[in-house]
Tab-separated table of C-alpha atoms in Angstrom:
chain	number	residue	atom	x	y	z
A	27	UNK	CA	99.082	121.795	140.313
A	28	UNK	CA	98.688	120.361	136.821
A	29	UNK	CA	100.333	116.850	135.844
A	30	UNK	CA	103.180	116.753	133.914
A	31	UNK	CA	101.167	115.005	130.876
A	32	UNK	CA	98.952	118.642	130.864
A	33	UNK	CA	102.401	120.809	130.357
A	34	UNK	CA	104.248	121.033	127.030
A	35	UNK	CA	107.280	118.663	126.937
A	36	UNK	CA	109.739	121.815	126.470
A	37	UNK	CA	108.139	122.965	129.818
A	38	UNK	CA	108.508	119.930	131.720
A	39	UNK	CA	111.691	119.066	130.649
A	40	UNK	CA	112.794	122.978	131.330
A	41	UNK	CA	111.415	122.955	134.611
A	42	UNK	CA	113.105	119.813	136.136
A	43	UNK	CA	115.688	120.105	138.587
A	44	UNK	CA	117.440	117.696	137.013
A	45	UNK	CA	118.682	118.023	133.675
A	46	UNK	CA	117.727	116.335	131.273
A	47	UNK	CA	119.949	113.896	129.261
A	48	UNK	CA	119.432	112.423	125.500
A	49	UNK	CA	117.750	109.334	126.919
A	50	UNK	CA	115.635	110.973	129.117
A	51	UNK	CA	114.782	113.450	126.552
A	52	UNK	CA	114.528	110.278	123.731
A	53	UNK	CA	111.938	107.914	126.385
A	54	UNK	CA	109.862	111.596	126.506
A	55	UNK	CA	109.855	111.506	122.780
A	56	UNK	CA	108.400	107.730	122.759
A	57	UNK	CA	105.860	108.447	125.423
A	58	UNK	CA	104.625	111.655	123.245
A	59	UNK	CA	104.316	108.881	120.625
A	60	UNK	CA	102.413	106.192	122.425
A	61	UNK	CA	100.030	109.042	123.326
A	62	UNK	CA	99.821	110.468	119.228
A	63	UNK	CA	101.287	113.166	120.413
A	64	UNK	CA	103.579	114.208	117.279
A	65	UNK	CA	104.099	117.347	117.870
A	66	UNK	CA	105.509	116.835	121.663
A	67	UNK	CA	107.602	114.550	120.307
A	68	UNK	CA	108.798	117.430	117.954
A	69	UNK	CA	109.114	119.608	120.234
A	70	UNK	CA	111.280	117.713	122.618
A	71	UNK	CA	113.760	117.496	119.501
A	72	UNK	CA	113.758	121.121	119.537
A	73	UNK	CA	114.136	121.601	123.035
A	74	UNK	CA	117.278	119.004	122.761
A	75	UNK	CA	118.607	121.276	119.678
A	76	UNK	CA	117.992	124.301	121.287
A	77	UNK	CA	118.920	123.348	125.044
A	78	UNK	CA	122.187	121.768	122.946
A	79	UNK	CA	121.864	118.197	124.089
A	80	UNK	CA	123.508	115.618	121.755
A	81	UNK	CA	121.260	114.986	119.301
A	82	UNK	CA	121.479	111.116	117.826
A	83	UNK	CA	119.978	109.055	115.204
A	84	UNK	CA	118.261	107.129	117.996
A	85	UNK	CA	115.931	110.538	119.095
A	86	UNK	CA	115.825	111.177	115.522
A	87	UNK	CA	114.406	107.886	115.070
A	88	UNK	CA	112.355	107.785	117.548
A	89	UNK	CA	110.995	110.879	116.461
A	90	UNK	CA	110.567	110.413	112.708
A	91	UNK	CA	108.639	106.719	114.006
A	92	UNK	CA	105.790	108.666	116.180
A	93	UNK	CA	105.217	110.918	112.768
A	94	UNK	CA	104.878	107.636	111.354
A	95	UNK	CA	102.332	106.662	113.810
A	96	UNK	CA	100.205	109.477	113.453
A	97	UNK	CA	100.048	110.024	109.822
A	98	UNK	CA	102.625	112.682	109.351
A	99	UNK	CA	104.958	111.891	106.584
A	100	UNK	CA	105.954	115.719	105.387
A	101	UNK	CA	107.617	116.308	109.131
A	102	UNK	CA	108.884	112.535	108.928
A	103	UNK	CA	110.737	113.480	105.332
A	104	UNK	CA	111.910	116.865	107.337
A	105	UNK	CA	113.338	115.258	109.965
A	106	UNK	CA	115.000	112.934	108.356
A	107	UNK	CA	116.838	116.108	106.438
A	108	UNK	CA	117.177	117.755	109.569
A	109	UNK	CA	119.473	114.974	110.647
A	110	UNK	CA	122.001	116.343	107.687
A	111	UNK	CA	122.382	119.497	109.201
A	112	UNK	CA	122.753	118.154	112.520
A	113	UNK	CA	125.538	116.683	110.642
A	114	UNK	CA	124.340	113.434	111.809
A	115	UNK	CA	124.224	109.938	109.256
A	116	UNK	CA	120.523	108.487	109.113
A	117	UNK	CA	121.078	104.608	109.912
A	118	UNK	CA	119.346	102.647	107.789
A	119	UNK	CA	116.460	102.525	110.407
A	120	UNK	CA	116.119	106.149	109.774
A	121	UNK	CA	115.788	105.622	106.219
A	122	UNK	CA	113.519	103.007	107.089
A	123	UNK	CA	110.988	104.780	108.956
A	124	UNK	CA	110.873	107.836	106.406
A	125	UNK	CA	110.121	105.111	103.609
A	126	UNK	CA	106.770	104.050	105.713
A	127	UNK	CA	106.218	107.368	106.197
A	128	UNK	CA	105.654	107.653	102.699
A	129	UNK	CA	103.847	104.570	102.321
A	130	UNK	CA	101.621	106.017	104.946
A	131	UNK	CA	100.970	109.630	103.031
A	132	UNK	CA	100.774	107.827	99.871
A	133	UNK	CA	103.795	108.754	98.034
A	134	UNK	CA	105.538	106.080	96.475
A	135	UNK	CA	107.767	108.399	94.098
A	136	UNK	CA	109.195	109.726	97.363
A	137	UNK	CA	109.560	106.208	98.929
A	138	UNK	CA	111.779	104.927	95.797
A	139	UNK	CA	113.820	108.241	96.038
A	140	UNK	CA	114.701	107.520	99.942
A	141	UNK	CA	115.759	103.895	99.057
A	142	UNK	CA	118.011	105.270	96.400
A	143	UNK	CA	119.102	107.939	99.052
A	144	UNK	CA	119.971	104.606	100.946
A	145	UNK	CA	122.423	103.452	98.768
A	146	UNK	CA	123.913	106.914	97.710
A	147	UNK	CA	124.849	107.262	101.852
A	148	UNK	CA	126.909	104.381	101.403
A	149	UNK	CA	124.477	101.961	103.334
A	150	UNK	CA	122.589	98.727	102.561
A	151	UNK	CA	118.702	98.653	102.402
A	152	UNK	CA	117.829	95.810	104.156
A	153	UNK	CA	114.004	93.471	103.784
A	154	UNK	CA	112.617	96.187	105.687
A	155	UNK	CA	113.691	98.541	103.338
A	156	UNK	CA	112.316	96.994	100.282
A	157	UNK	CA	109.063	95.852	102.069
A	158	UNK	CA	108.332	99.512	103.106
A	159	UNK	CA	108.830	100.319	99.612
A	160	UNK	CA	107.472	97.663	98.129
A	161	UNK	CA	103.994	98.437	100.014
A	162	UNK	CA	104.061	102.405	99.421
A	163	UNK	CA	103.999	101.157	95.228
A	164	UNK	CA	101.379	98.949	96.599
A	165	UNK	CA	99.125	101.436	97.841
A	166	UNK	CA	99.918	103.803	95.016
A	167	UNK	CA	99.056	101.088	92.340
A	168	UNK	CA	102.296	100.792	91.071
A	169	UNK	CA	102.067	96.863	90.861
A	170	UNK	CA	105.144	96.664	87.969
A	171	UNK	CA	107.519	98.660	90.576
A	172	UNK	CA	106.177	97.024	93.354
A	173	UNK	CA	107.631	93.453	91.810
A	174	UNK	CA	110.635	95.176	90.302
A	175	UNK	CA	111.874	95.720	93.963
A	176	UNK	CA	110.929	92.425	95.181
A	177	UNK	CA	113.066	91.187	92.340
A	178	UNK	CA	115.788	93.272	93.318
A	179	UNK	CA	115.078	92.214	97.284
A	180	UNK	CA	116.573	88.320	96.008
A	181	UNK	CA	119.227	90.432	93.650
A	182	UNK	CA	120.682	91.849	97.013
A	183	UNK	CA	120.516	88.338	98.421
A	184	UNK	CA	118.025	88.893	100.552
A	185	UNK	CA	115.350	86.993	101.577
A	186	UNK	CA	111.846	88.368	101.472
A	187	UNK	CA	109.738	88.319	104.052
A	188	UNK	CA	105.825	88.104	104.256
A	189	UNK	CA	105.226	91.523	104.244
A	190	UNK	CA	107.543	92.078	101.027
A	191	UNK	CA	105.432	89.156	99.404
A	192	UNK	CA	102.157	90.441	100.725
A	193	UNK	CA	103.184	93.505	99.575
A	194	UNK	CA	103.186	92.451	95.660
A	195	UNK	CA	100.803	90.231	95.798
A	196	UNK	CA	98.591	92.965	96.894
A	197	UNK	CA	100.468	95.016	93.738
A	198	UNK	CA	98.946	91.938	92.021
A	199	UNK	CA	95.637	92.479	93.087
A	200	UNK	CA	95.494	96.174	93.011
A	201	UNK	CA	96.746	96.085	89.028
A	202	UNK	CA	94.528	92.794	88.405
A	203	UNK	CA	97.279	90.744	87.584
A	204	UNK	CA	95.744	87.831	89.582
A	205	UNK	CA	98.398	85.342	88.070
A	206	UNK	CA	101.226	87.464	88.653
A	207	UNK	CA	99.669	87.128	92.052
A	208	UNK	CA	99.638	83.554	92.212
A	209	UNK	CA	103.157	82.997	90.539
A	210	UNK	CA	104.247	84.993	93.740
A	211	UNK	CA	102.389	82.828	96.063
A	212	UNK	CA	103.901	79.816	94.672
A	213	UNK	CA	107.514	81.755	94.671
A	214	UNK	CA	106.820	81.817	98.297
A	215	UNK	CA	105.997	78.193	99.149
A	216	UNK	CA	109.150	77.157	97.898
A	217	UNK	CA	111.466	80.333	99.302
């Protein structure tokens, strides 16, 4: 008889005499992840939807993190639509993990547009937030942007973290704007 790890998730969860619950089905999603399994970890989603277990911004999360993991930012972005016509709110987790999704595939225009998506659902970025987006400007050498949001991160009275500051001074680097850079590091010994 095969393991269970050798059968599709919608066939192990199918076959089980038990049924199969939204944690149970959420810890299957997680273990597809820790394996870089992404699309079991879809899949199990779709056996929730289709099998009509509650679905919750917790499985979505989960989910949308293990697309994360494995470098797949276009299902991430889906998912996190998906979750509208579930009628379900992202948290600002959710939000979260789609904005280092797009770090991840490069796409900082798409990262800015979630954090204003963010806002326009009536929730609060948070550090993580601004650090995820911070870093997908980063990598797409948008180094003015990049230090525009970690302006706005101390606007929001927040206060930024190493990654947000590694983040632009990286921007720094990236646009050679070595004192920029340096006026950050400074900002950061006395934050």
């Amino acid at each position: 008889m095969p393991l269970a790890s050798e059968k599709p998730v919608e066939k192990v969860i199918t076959d089980s005499r038990q049924l199969p619950n939204v944690i149970s089905c959420t810890a299957a999603i997680s273990a597809c992840g820790r394996a870089k399994h992404w699309q079991q970890s879809v899949a199990a989603l779709a056996t929730m939807r289709r099998d009509a277990l509650p679905l919750d911004v917790i499985g979505y999360n989960a989910t949308i993190s293990v697309c994360v993991q494995c470098g797949q930012w276009q299902y991430a972005l889906g998912l996190l639509d998906a979750m509208h016509y579930d009628e379900l709110l992202p948290s600002t987790a959710n939000y979260n993990a789609a904005i280092s999704a797009c770090e991840k595939g490069g796409r900082w225009q798409h990262a800015l547009g979630i954090l204003e998506q963010v806002r326009s659902d009536d929730l609060l970025p948070n550090v993580i937030s601004y650090s995820a987006a911070m870093s997908a400007c980063e990598k797409g050498g948008q180094w003015q942007q990049a230090l525009s949001l970690l302006e706005v991160v101390r606007s929001d009275d927040l206060l930024p973290n190493a990654i947000s500051y590694n983040a632009a001074i990286s921007a720094c680097e990236k646009g050679d704007q070595w004192q920029r850079a340096l006026g950050i590091l400074r900002r950061m010994w006395n934050d």
